[in-house]
Amino acid sequence: MPLEYFYTLPCVEEHRILWQIEPRSRRHIENLRQIIQPVNYPVNDPWEAAIAQYLFEQLRQHPEDELIRKHWMAFLLRRCEIVAKRILPLLGDRHHIGFDDLFMMASVAAIAPVQFFRNFDESRVQLGFWYPTFIRFTDIRLRNLLLPELRRETGNHMFGQSNLGLVARSSRRRVREALERSGYGNAQIERYLLAWQCFQEYTDSVNRRFNQFNGRDFQNIATRYNELNQSESSVTGSEIQTWLDNIGEAIRRLSDPPRTSLWTGFSFQSDEGRNLLENIAFETSYDEEMEENVNRLRQAIADVLNGLQEIKERQMLFLKYGLELTQGEIAEERGINQSTVSRRINELIKRILLGIWKWFNRKQETKYSPTELAEIQAVLYQDYADKIDRFVQNSISSVTEESWKLLKLFYVVKQPLSEIGNMFQRTEEEVRDRLNAILQQLCSNMLAQIQAEFNLELQPEGVAFKSIPTIVETRLERILQYLH
Amino acid sequence: MKLSQANLSQIYSEHLWLEISNSDLELARPNPQNYSNDTGRNYAFFNRLCLNAFLHWCQENLELEPAVFPNEEVLPMLWEFFTGCGINLYGKRLVLIPTDAIDMADFAVPQEWVDIPNLAADYYLPVQIDLENRSVHFWGFVSRSTLKAKADFDSIYRLYYVEGDWVIPNLEMLEGASNLRDEKGQVVPLTTLSNGEAENLMVKLSEPSPYSPRLKAKFEKWGALLNESRWLQQLYEIRTVGFNLSKWLDGIVEAGWQTFDEWLNAKIPAFRSKQVKGIELDSPEKIKRAVSQFRNSQSEVVVPNDIEDREALVHLLQHTHDETVRWKAAEYLWTIDPNYPNPAIRRVMDLGVQLMGHPIALMIAVLRKLDGKIAVLLRAYSMGGQTKLPPDLKLIVLDENGDPIPRLEAVSRSQPLDDYIALYFTADVGDRFSICLTLEDTTITEQFVV
């Protein structure tokens, strides 16, 4: 992700988002770029990784700082856009969800970056690959936050129909977060959480649905609550009923905030108020030994990946981490058993880990931890994503100048088709056909590069082949912005 | 149009999404007699659904037959007390934790699976069960050491809440689990209970309740009890095999049952007048007249003339084939002389839960017949100072498979309101049955073995 992702904010229109630069944030990032050393592990933009890590440390140390929070809001909103773009083609066409809906659903998370990154800590980065692990954490968290919203679209009638339905089917964390966002104090939140637990326990203990509950059921829940919470004065059934209703209301607000208030949360203040952090000189420490270690680590990954002798191994990794296919899909693509795919990928990962340990001069271990494994996978996902970016970049470079302009007008400037048509003296239909033809050309070029690099011919009707247009299209806007 | 489950499984492709069929649902339904309350039945249903789906997937896709932990016999016993399915796979122990929450912000692991040394696992897998969309969704795993370090422990409900951020979403990693470093961490040993302590604890924990008894004892004691499989088994049996009615006749009655007189004195003093179905039995003359009329009202049993009234009643209740006669004789005897050695034993239990706001007590009487079979009389009374039952209260007897037994159903009337409703039947020693009391959509079930 380029550095501007830390200082641009969205302006959402129906089917597109335009990003606007926030001058104060940009100045801050430009200053940081002058004083921060880039990271030295394999990522597309080592400055971006270093600045992200610095800003993250600042967020930890100064969670209330307005400027730092805004950088992270901007970053999260960009990730929301990327995640929404990746998900949209997977939804098929039999639904009412548009890109803007997905983006809005995800962007609720960006309101509170401190809360969002609360659980990203150093225990996740055991091998030193901070940025890929961080990006993967962010994307997984955003996708996870989308699940309840997407489930609503699968016709889960229980959810969303009543406040009690929301209470019954929400996790404790979600209940807590909803209450916190609604402004309840800690003592009341603790009471509400116990009431929620008593409700869950009671629901399990009766052979009927909560939507049939009446006053006596709430009284029974209150009895249980009072039994377990003897330190405070007792509550009545009707109080419990009101509490549960309040919880439901808070969850409803959390999952569906009014859009106006959502955007107010993101707006940059125009005042150029003095910010202490901006004026603190950030001194980078240069540790030669660390630098050497990082270089060795980088080399280790590159050597292991380049050193894979078997073309089949490289194909397997590309399908898994580049095209992000499941083991079942890889098995189908390659015409082998899923258990074979599983075994081969596990062997490969193990070899990569052994290679890294060797470069680290670390004791050769026969066992590894899932956290290390997750970190290596994050690196592989990042490495292959960068590789695919290069493929797309190469493909774009191969089109004519007119095609390149057309793409840029459509994907970056986001001109409507009719206006583009006027500029090129073509009808809207002709512009659409032309864009489709260019996309097809880009896809063919991508396929040729995959064939050349991995000696991999994708099955014409297979899931890998079908994923190529989406992969190309979701990257076009980002790559076109920086291609001259 | 709606999104389909297939769309979700595409978006969250590193998760495992399995479909549930009608037959999966049927296979997962527990025999109601195997659990003492609906909490246990619900746990059993969700856990069986999740376990069957996972085992089937392992067989189909990995060509593996993972072993159920502790084993197929003991795991369903644990569901009487808490949720979770143990599985041994690739040399590691996994615990599947089913939930019906629709988000992935966190999941709750019962402390038993984490801190009881014989149950603690290497990895915990949250599983969303969506009955409406018929899907089981495995969304990752977390190691025990991460759980211990990062989870939020709720000391009231004794649950470890693990936030979704700590869940590693890639289940495929578990296929290489044998290469994973040990991440179980140390499990602190629990104190050992003496036999006496365990027995006392089991008496306390065997009291009927709509909830699991897991919060009734301190965790150190509760965990120590479950850590020993023989005690776990014993507690499960006490709670679920049901009250043993034959033992009552040998003078052994489980905790929670009162004698009829104790119950009557405590709850409904108004009932203390000595009468049976309007026939007063409060003086020697009235008793003599009533028993004489009763003897003459039936011709099936010849009662010797030279025995006194109470002996005559015992003779009648032992020799008649007519159950109404038998229980009328028993009731005369209970009323005339509660201390007379009566072959019919009756006990009452306050069911502890209100049916739509009406507290109900269940009376059971048993007597051994001459042919060795056991006659059983059931009655439901109102409690809490009320003398009349609410209308439409149903008393139903279910067989050992949980199916209603034809003709064994009584319903209270609205006009006039009933003092009680009753059923009687004869059973062989060892027969199992349940009594189901239902008012509107609320039901209480109690289990018995004859």
PDB file of N, CA and C in Angstrom, chain A residues 90-91 94 96 118-119 121 124 141 143-144 147 151 153-154 156-157 159 169 171-174 197 201-202 204-205 207-208 214 216 228 320 326-327 342 350 365 367-368 370 372 377, chain B residues 1-3 7 11-14 38-39 42 100-106 128 130 132-133 150 152 154 157 161 163 165-166 170 172 175 178-181 183 210-211 356-357 441:
ATOM      1  N   LEU A  90     -17.209 -12.299  -5.230  1.00  0.00           N
ATOM      2  CA  LEU A  90     -17.512 -13.623  -4.683  1.00  0.00           C
ATOM      3  C   LEU A  90     -18.974 -13.754  -4.269  1.00  0.00           C
ATOM      4  N   LEU A  91     -19.675 -12.627  -4.243  1.00  0.00           N
ATOM      5  CA  LEU A  91     -21.065 -12.679  -3.799  1.00  0.00           C
ATOM      6  C   LEU A  91     -22.007 -13.173  -4.895  1.00  0.00           C
ATOM      7  N   ARG A  94     -26.877 -12.693  -7.314  1.00  0.00           N
ATOM      8  CA  ARG A  94     -28.266 -12.832  -6.868  1.00  0.00           C
ATOM      9  C   ARG A  94     -28.483 -12.201  -5.487  1.00  0.00           C
ATOM     10  N   HIS A  96     -28.638  -8.100  -3.121  1.00  0.00           N
ATOM     11  CA  HIS A  96     -28.834  -6.654  -3.222  1.00  0.00           C
ATOM     12  C   HIS A  96     -27.616  -5.884  -2.741  1.00  0.00           C
ATOM     13  N   ARG A 118      -6.508  -3.439  19.043  1.00  0.00           N
ATOM     14  CA  ARG A 118      -6.252  -3.760  20.451  1.00  0.00           C
ATOM     15  C   ARG A 118      -5.482  -5.068  20.623  1.00  0.00           C
ATOM     16  N   ASN A 119      -5.820  -6.061  19.816  1.00  0.00           N
ATOM     17  CA  ASN A 119      -5.233  -7.383  20.021  1.00  0.00           C
ATOM     18  C   ASN A 119      -4.051  -7.687  19.102  1.00  0.00           C
ATOM     19  N   ASP A 121      -0.444  -7.655  18.953  1.00  0.00           N
ATOM     20  CA  ASP A 121       0.712  -7.391  19.809  1.00  0.00           C
ATOM     21  C   ASP A 121       1.939  -8.154  19.315  1.00  0.00           C
ATOM     22  N   ARG A 124       2.541 -11.870  18.034  1.00  0.00           N
ATOM     23  CA  ARG A 124       2.192 -12.374  16.701  1.00  0.00           C
ATOM     24  C   ARG A 124       3.379 -12.362  15.742  1.00  0.00           C
ATOM     25  N   ARG A 141      -9.546  -9.373  10.238  1.00  0.00           N
ATOM     26  CA  ARG A 141     -10.463  -8.771  11.208  1.00  0.00           C
ATOM     27  C   ARG A 141     -11.618  -8.064  10.486  1.00  0.00           C
ATOM     28  N   ARG A 143     -12.804  -8.763   7.524  1.00  0.00           N
ATOM     29  CA  ARG A 143     -13.699  -9.774   6.935  1.00  0.00           C
ATOM     30  C   ARG A 143     -14.569 -10.405   8.015  1.00  0.00           C
ATOM     31  N   ASN A 144     -13.959 -10.669   9.184  1.00  0.00           N
ATOM     32  CA  ASN A 144     -14.726 -11.269  10.274  1.00  0.00           C
ATOM     33  C   ASN A 144     -15.863 -10.351  10.732  1.00  0.00           C
ATOM     34  N   LEU A 147     -19.008 -10.678   8.647  1.00  0.00           N
ATOM     35  CA  LEU A 147     -19.808 -11.911   8.590  1.00  0.00           C
ATOM     36  C   LEU A 147     -21.256 -11.737   9.075  1.00  0.00           C
ATOM     37  N   ARG A 151     -24.400 -12.522   6.837  1.00  0.00           N
ATOM     38  CA  ARG A 151     -25.361 -13.550   7.239  1.00  0.00           C
ATOM     39  C   ARG A 151     -26.793 -13.036   7.140  1.00  0.00           C
ATOM     40  N   GLU A 153     -27.898 -11.296   4.974  1.00  0.00           N
ATOM     41  CA  GLU A 153     -28.285 -11.415   3.565  1.00  0.00           C
ATOM     42  C   GLU A 153     -28.533 -12.861   3.159  1.00  0.00           C
ATOM     43  N   THR A 154     -28.174 -13.817   4.031  1.00  0.00           N
ATOM     44  CA  THR A 154     -28.476 -15.216   3.703  1.00  0.00           C
ATOM     45  C   THR A 154     -29.884 -15.560   4.176  1.00  0.00           C
ATOM     46  N   ASN A 156     -31.152 -15.070   7.322  1.00  0.00           N
ATOM     47  CA  ASN A 156     -31.268 -15.544   8.693  1.00  0.00           C
ATOM     48  C   ASN A 156     -32.291 -14.660   9.404  1.00  0.00           C
ATOM     49  N   HIS A 157     -33.525 -15.168   9.488  1.00  0.00           N
ATOM     50  CA  HIS A 157     -34.610 -14.323   9.965  1.00  0.00           C
ATOM     51  C   HIS A 157     -34.508 -14.019  11.452  1.00  0.00           C
ATOM     52  N   PHE A 159     -31.986 -13.205  13.093  1.00  0.00           N
ATOM     53  CA  PHE A 159     -31.126 -12.076  13.341  1.00  0.00           C
ATOM     54  C   PHE A 159     -31.766 -10.813  12.803  1.00  0.00           C
ATOM     55  N   ARG A 169     -28.211 -13.927  19.645  1.00  0.00           N
ATOM     56  CA  ARG A 169     -27.265 -14.466  18.676  1.00  0.00           C
ATOM     57  C   ARG A 169     -25.970 -13.660  18.589  1.00  0.00           C
ATOM     58  N   SER A 171     -22.191 -12.498  20.282  1.00  0.00           N
ATOM     59  CA  SER A 171     -21.175 -12.968  21.227  1.00  0.00           C
ATOM     60  C   SER A 171     -21.025 -11.935  22.338  1.00  0.00           C
ATOM     61  N   ARG A 172     -20.363 -12.337  23.415  1.00  0.00           N
ATOM     62  CA  ARG A 172     -20.195 -11.448  24.571  1.00  0.00           C
ATOM     63  C   ARG A 172     -19.375 -10.209  24.183  1.00  0.00           C
ATOM     64  N   ARG A 173     -18.340 -10.423  23.390  1.00  0.00           N
ATOM     65  CA  ARG A 173     -17.483  -9.312  22.982  1.00  0.00           C
ATOM     66  C   ARG A 173     -18.289  -8.254  22.215  1.00  0.00           C
ATOM     67  N   ARG A 174     -19.150  -8.769  21.337  1.00  0.00           N
ATOM     68  CA  ARG A 174     -19.977  -7.856  20.529  1.00  0.00           C
ATOM     69  C   ARG A 174     -20.942  -7.076  21.426  1.00  0.00           C
ATOM     70  N   GLN A 197     -25.615 -13.172  30.094  1.00  0.00           N
ATOM     71  CA  GLN A 197     -25.214 -14.567  30.312  1.00  0.00           C
ATOM     72  C   GLN A 197     -26.360 -15.378  30.921  1.00  0.00           C
ATOM     73  N   GLU A 201     -28.056 -18.681  29.382  1.00  0.00           N
ATOM     74  CA  GLU A 201     -28.162 -19.933  30.127  1.00  0.00           C
ATOM     75  C   GLU A 201     -29.626 -20.376  30.212  1.00  0.00           C
ATOM     76  N   TYR A 202     -30.504 -19.403  30.457  1.00  0.00           N
ATOM     77  CA  TYR A 202     -31.922 -19.736  30.571  1.00  0.00           C
ATOM     78  C   TYR A 202     -32.461 -20.238  29.227  1.00  0.00           C
ATOM     79  N   ASP A 204     -30.922 -21.832  26.986  1.00  0.00           N
ATOM     80  CA  ASP A 204     -30.497 -23.228  26.804  1.00  0.00           C
ATOM     81  C   ASP A 204     -31.324 -24.189  27.657  1.00  0.00           C
ATOM     82  N   SER A 205     -31.887 -23.670  28.739  1.00  0.00           N
ATOM     83  CA  SER A 205     -32.526 -24.578  29.695  1.00  0.00           C
ATOM     84  C   SER A 205     -34.010 -24.780  29.437  1.00  0.00           C
ATOM     85  N   ASN A 207     -37.157 -25.508  26.544  1.00  0.00           N
ATOM     86  CA  ASN A 207     -37.298 -26.114  25.233  1.00  0.00           C
ATOM     87  C   ASN A 207     -38.179 -25.275  24.315  1.00  0.00           C
ATOM     88  N   ARG A 208     -37.923 -23.997  24.278  1.00  0.00           N
ATOM     89  CA  ARG A 208     -38.671 -23.158  23.337  1.00  0.00           C
ATOM     90  C   ARG A 208     -37.871 -21.906  23.015  1.00  0.00           C
ATOM     91  N   ASN A 214     -42.222 -14.739  28.015  1.00  0.00           N
ATOM     92  CA  ASN A 214     -43.147 -13.770  28.601  1.00  0.00           C
ATOM     93  C   ASN A 214     -42.594 -13.301  29.947  1.00  0.00           C
ATOM     94  N   ARG A 216     -42.950 -14.151  32.928  1.00  0.00           N
ATOM     95  CA  ARG A 216     -42.462 -15.143  33.898  1.00  0.00           C
ATOM     96  C   ARG A 216     -41.061 -15.623  33.538  1.00  0.00           C
ATOM     97  N   LEU A 228     -26.779 -15.347  41.323  1.00  0.00           N
ATOM     98  CA  LEU A 228     -25.347 -15.288  40.991  1.00  0.00           C
ATOM     99  C   LEU A 228     -24.707 -13.964  41.384  1.00  0.00           C
ATOM    100  N   LYS A 320      -1.903 -21.545  -4.087  1.00  0.00           N
ATOM    101  CA  LYS A 320      -2.379 -21.398  -2.713  1.00  0.00           C
ATOM    102  C   LYS A 320      -2.300 -19.939  -2.233  1.00  0.00           C
ATOM    103  N   THR A 326      -8.464 -22.711  -2.203  1.00  0.00           N
ATOM    104  CA  THR A 326      -8.475 -23.646  -1.078  1.00  0.00           C
ATOM    105  C   THR A 326      -7.783 -24.937  -1.523  1.00  0.00           C
ATOM    106  N   GLN A 327      -7.467 -25.776  -0.548  1.00  0.00           N
ATOM    107  CA  GLN A 327      -6.819 -27.050  -0.904  1.00  0.00           C
ATOM    108  C   GLN A 327      -7.712 -27.868  -1.837  1.00  0.00           C
ATOM    109  N   SER A 342      -2.689 -31.151   0.727  1.00  0.00           N
ATOM    110  CA  SER A 342      -2.442 -30.791   2.122  1.00  0.00           C
ATOM    111  C   SER A 342      -1.037 -31.213   2.547  1.00  0.00           C
ATOM    112  N   LYS A 350       7.079 -26.375   5.991  1.00  0.00           N
ATOM    113  CA  LYS A 350       8.080 -26.844   6.945  1.00  0.00           C
ATOM    114  C   LYS A 350       9.486 -26.549   6.406  1.00  0.00           C
ATOM    115  N   GLU A 365      14.768 -27.058  14.750  1.00  0.00           N
ATOM    116  CA  GLU A 365      13.728 -27.725  15.530  1.00  0.00           C
ATOM    117  C   GLU A 365      12.857 -28.533  14.589  1.00  0.00           C
ATOM    118  N   LYS A 367       9.700 -29.144  15.410  1.00  0.00           N
ATOM    119  CA  LYS A 367       8.309 -28.687  15.612  1.00  0.00           C
ATOM    120  C   LYS A 367       8.251 -27.163  15.513  1.00  0.00           C
ATOM    121  N   TYR A 368       7.094 -26.653  15.108  1.00  0.00           N
ATOM    122  CA  TYR A 368       6.933 -25.202  15.036  1.00  0.00           C
ATOM    123  C   TYR A 368       5.593 -24.817  15.654  1.00  0.00           C
ATOM    124  N   PRO A 370       1.941 -22.607  15.692  1.00  0.00           N
ATOM    125  CA  PRO A 370       0.974 -22.085  14.722  1.00  0.00           C
ATOM    126  C   PRO A 370       1.179 -20.598  14.464  1.00  0.00           C
ATOM    127  N   GLU A 372       4.084 -19.007  14.339  1.00  0.00           N
ATOM    128  CA  GLU A 372       5.164 -18.891  13.340  1.00  0.00           C
ATOM    129  C   GLU A 372       4.637 -19.256  11.957  1.00  0.00           C
ATOM    130  N   GLN A 377       2.861 -17.730   6.579  1.00  0.00           N
ATOM    131  CA  GLN A 377       1.801 -17.676   5.574  1.00  0.00           C
ATOM    132  C   GLN A 377       1.487 -16.233   5.192  1.00  0.00           C
TER     133      GLN A 377
ATOM    134  N   MET B   1     -33.072 -11.209  -3.685  1.00  0.00           N
ATOM    135  CA  MET B   1     -32.514 -12.571  -3.570  1.00  0.00           C
ATOM    136  C   MET B   1     -31.527 -12.623  -2.407  1.00  0.00           C
ATOM    137  N   LYS B   2     -31.335 -13.803  -1.921  1.00  0.00           N
ATOM    138  CA  LYS B   2     -30.456 -13.947  -0.756  1.00  0.00           C
ATOM    139  C   LYS B   2     -29.070 -14.409  -1.178  1.00  0.00           C
ATOM    140  N   LEU B   3     -28.152 -14.151  -0.278  1.00  0.00           N
ATOM    141  CA  LEU B   3     -26.828 -14.744  -0.463  1.00  0.00           C
ATOM    142  C   LEU B   3     -26.938 -16.212  -0.099  1.00  0.00           C
ATOM    143  N   ASN B   7     -21.777 -18.733  -1.174  1.00  0.00           N
ATOM    144  CA  ASN B   7     -21.094 -17.437  -1.273  1.00  0.00           C
ATOM    145  C   ASN B   7     -20.226 -17.204  -0.042  1.00  0.00           C
ATOM    146  N   ILE B  11     -16.142 -16.590   0.339  1.00  0.00           N
ATOM    147  CA  ILE B  11     -15.520 -15.407   0.949  1.00  0.00           C
ATOM    148  C   ILE B  11     -14.582 -15.823   2.079  1.00  0.00           C
ATOM    149  N   TYR B  12     -15.056 -16.774   2.889  1.00  0.00           N
ATOM    150  CA  TYR B  12     -14.243 -17.225   4.029  1.00  0.00           C
ATOM    151  C   TYR B  12     -13.692 -18.609   3.682  1.00  0.00           C
ATOM    152  N   SER B  13     -12.895 -18.640   2.631  1.00  0.00           N
ATOM    153  CA  SER B  13     -12.524 -19.947   2.075  1.00  0.00           C
ATOM    154  C   SER B  13     -11.531 -20.700   2.947  1.00  0.00           C
ATOM    155  N   GLU B  14     -10.835 -20.016   3.851  1.00  0.00           N
ATOM    156  CA  GLU B  14      -9.908 -20.758   4.699  1.00  0.00           C
ATOM    157  C   GLU B  14     -10.636 -21.412   5.871  1.00  0.00           C
ATOM    158  N   ASP B  38     -33.252 -29.839  30.061  1.00  0.00           N
ATOM    159  CA  ASP B  38     -33.134 -29.376  28.671  1.00  0.00           C
ATOM    160  C   ASP B  38     -31.780 -28.739  28.385  1.00  0.00           C
ATOM    161  N   THR B  39     -31.107 -28.260  29.415  1.00  0.00           N
ATOM    162  CA  THR B  39     -29.766 -27.713  29.201  1.00  0.00           C
ATOM    163  C   THR B  39     -28.875 -28.821  28.638  1.00  0.00           C
ATOM    164  N   ASN B  42     -29.914 -29.773  25.101  1.00  0.00           N
ATOM    165  CA  ASN B  42     -29.453 -28.787  24.109  1.00  0.00           C
ATOM    166  C   ASN B  42     -27.962 -28.931  23.828  1.00  0.00           C
ATOM    167  N   ASP B 100     -24.189 -20.762  18.759  1.00  0.00           N
ATOM    168  CA  ASP B 100     -25.109 -20.293  17.720  1.00  0.00           C
ATOM    169  C   ASP B 100     -25.003 -18.786  17.515  1.00  0.00           C
ATOM    170  N   ALA B 101     -23.932 -18.188  18.053  1.00  0.00           N
ATOM    171  CA  ALA B 101     -23.719 -16.754  17.806  1.00  0.00           C
ATOM    172  C   ALA B 101     -23.421 -16.562  16.320  1.00  0.00           C
ATOM    173  N   ILE B 102     -23.844 -15.413  15.794  1.00  0.00           N
ATOM    174  CA  ILE B 102     -23.644 -15.230  14.356  1.00  0.00           C
ATOM    175  C   ILE B 102     -22.403 -14.404  14.040  1.00  0.00           C
ATOM    176  N   ASP B 103     -21.761 -13.845  15.059  1.00  0.00           N
ATOM    177  CA  ASP B 103     -20.536 -13.097  14.782  1.00  0.00           C
ATOM    178  C   ASP B 103     -19.338 -13.895  15.280  1.00  0.00           C
ATOM    179  N   MET B 104     -18.146 -13.387  14.978  1.00  0.00           N
ATOM    180  CA  MET B 104     -16.934 -14.103  15.365  1.00  0.00           C
ATOM    181  C   MET B 104     -16.084 -13.247  16.308  1.00  0.00           C
ATOM    182  N   ALA B 105     -16.748 -12.388  17.084  1.00  0.00           N
ATOM    183  CA  ALA B 105     -15.982 -11.496  17.960  1.00  0.00           C
ATOM    184  C   ALA B 105     -15.327 -12.262  19.106  1.00  0.00           C
ATOM    185  N   ASP B 106     -15.975 -13.300  19.581  1.00  0.00           N
ATOM    186  CA  ASP B 106     -15.325 -14.168  20.564  1.00  0.00           C
ATOM    187  C   ASP B 106     -16.058 -15.502  20.657  1.00  0.00           C
ATOM    188  N   GLN B 128     -19.536 -22.357  14.569  1.00  0.00           N
ATOM    189  CA  GLN B 128     -20.851 -21.720  14.521  1.00  0.00           C
ATOM    190  C   GLN B 128     -21.851 -22.683  13.926  1.00  0.00           C
ATOM    191  N   ASP B 130     -25.575 -22.881  12.470  1.00  0.00           N
ATOM    192  CA  ASP B 130     -26.681 -22.051  11.999  1.00  0.00           C
ATOM    193  C   ASP B 130     -27.780 -22.993  11.516  1.00  0.00           C
ATOM    194  N   GLU B 132     -30.892 -22.348  10.901  1.00  0.00           N
ATOM    195  CA  GLU B 132     -31.766 -21.779   9.872  1.00  0.00           C
ATOM    196  C   GLU B 132     -31.198 -21.994   8.483  1.00  0.00           C
ATOM    197  N   ASN B 133     -29.893 -21.815   8.356  1.00  0.00           N
ATOM    198  CA  ASN B 133     -29.270 -21.998   7.041  1.00  0.00           C
ATOM    199  C   ASN B 133     -28.617 -23.362   6.903  1.00  0.00           C
ATOM    200  N   LYS B 150      -4.364 -14.972  26.793  1.00  0.00           N
ATOM    201  CA  LYS B 150      -5.094 -13.856  26.209  1.00  0.00           C
ATOM    202  C   LYS B 150      -6.593 -13.830  26.514  1.00  0.00           C
ATOM    203  N   ASP B 152     -10.292 -13.725  28.244  1.00  0.00           N
ATOM    204  CA  ASP B 152     -10.896 -12.998  29.352  1.00  0.00           C
ATOM    205  C   ASP B 152     -11.683 -14.033  30.160  1.00  0.00           C
ATOM    206  N   ASP B 154     -14.225 -15.323  32.805  1.00  0.00           N
ATOM    207  CA  ASP B 154     -15.400 -14.882  33.540  1.00  0.00           C
ATOM    208  C   ASP B 154     -15.562 -15.796  34.752  1.00  0.00           C
ATOM    209  N   TYR B 157     -19.410 -17.372  35.553  1.00  0.00           N
ATOM    210  CA  TYR B 157     -19.834 -18.521  34.739  1.00  0.00           C
ATOM    211  C   TYR B 157     -18.695 -19.493  34.428  1.00  0.00           C
ATOM    212  N   TYR B 161     -13.392 -16.472  27.672  1.00  0.00           N
ATOM    213  CA  TYR B 161     -13.850 -15.842  26.432  1.00  0.00           C
ATOM    214  C   TYR B 161     -12.631 -15.495  25.581  1.00  0.00           C
ATOM    215  N   GLU B 163     -11.191 -13.868  22.270  1.00  0.00           N
ATOM    216  CA  GLU B 163     -11.590 -12.974  21.180  1.00  0.00           C
ATOM    217  C   GLU B 163     -11.175 -13.549  19.829  1.00  0.00           C
ATOM    218  N   ASP B 165      -9.787 -12.342  17.401  1.00  0.00           N
ATOM    219  CA  ASP B 165      -8.464 -11.945  16.903  1.00  0.00           C
ATOM    220  C   ASP B 165      -7.396 -12.987  17.210  1.00  0.00           C
ATOM    221  N   TRP B 166      -7.621 -13.786  18.251  1.00  0.00           N
ATOM    222  CA  TRP B 166      -6.614 -14.780  18.628  1.00  0.00           C
ATOM    223  C   TRP B 166      -6.818 -16.113  17.926  1.00  0.00           C
ATOM    224  N   ASN B 170      -6.802 -20.461   9.780  1.00  0.00           N
ATOM    225  CA  ASN B 170      -6.462 -21.471   8.789  1.00  0.00           C
ATOM    226  C   ASN B 170      -6.487 -22.879   9.374  1.00  0.00           C
ATOM    227  N   GLU B 172      -6.465 -25.594   7.847  1.00  0.00           N
ATOM    228  CA  GLU B 172      -5.595 -26.529   7.123  1.00  0.00           C
ATOM    229  C   GLU B 172      -4.295 -26.758   7.885  1.00  0.00           C
ATOM    230  N   GLU B 175      -3.771 -29.905   9.816  1.00  0.00           N
ATOM    231  CA  GLU B 175      -3.433 -31.154   9.134  1.00  0.00           C
ATOM    232  C   GLU B 175      -1.960 -31.482   9.307  1.00  0.00           C
ATOM    233  N   SER B 178       0.865 -32.687  13.792  1.00  0.00           N
ATOM    234  CA  SER B 178       1.874 -33.512  14.456  1.00  0.00           C
ATOM    235  C   SER B 178       3.231 -32.797  14.454  1.00  0.00           C
ATOM    236  N   ASN B 179       3.396 -31.834  13.538  1.00  0.00           N
ATOM    237  CA  ASN B 179       4.647 -31.070  13.504  1.00  0.00           C
ATOM    238  C   ASN B 179       4.595 -29.816  14.370  1.00  0.00           C
ATOM    239  N   LEU B 180       3.450 -29.578  14.973  1.00  0.00           N
ATOM    240  CA  LEU B 180       3.326 -28.358  15.768  1.00  0.00           C
ATOM    241  C   LEU B 180       3.952 -28.558  17.141  1.00  0.00           C
ATOM    242  N   ARG B 181       4.625 -27.512  17.574  1.00  0.00           N
ATOM    243  CA  ARG B 181       5.260 -27.541  18.886  1.00  0.00           C
ATOM    244  C   ARG B 181       4.179 -27.620  19.968  1.00  0.00           C
ATOM    245  N   GLU B 183       1.849 -26.613  22.569  1.00  0.00           N
ATOM    246  CA  GLU B 183       1.350 -25.308  23.002  1.00  0.00           C
ATOM    247  C   GLU B 183       0.234 -25.478  24.029  1.00  0.00           C
ATOM    248  N   PRO B 210     -32.843 -26.859  36.551  1.00  0.00           N
ATOM    249  CA  PRO B 210     -32.967 -26.648  35.100  1.00  0.00           C
ATOM    250  C   PRO B 210     -31.628 -26.335  34.450  1.00  0.00           C
ATOM    251  N   TYR B 211     -30.635 -25.937  35.257  1.00  0.00           N
ATOM    252  CA  TYR B 211     -29.318 -25.588  34.720  1.00  0.00           C
ATOM    253  C   TYR B 211     -28.317 -26.688  35.060  1.00  0.00           C
ATOM    254  N   MET B 356     -45.246 -21.552  34.022  1.00  0.00           N
ATOM    255  CA  MET B 356     -45.978 -20.323  33.726  1.00  0.00           C
ATOM    256  C   MET B 356     -46.432 -19.638  35.026  1.00  0.00           C
ATOM    257  N   GLY B 357     -45.558 -19.594  36.000  1.00  0.00           N
ATOM    258  CA  GLY B 357     -45.860 -18.901  37.248  1.00  0.00           C
ATOM    259  C   GLY B 357     -46.563 -19.755  38.288  1.00  0.00           C
ATOM    260  N   ASP B 441     -46.612 -23.644  26.794  1.00  0.00           N
ATOM    261  CA  ASP B 441     -45.434 -24.156  26.080  1.00  0.00           C
ATOM    262  C   ASP B 441     -44.254 -24.403  27.017  1.00  0.00           C
TER     263      ASP B 441
END
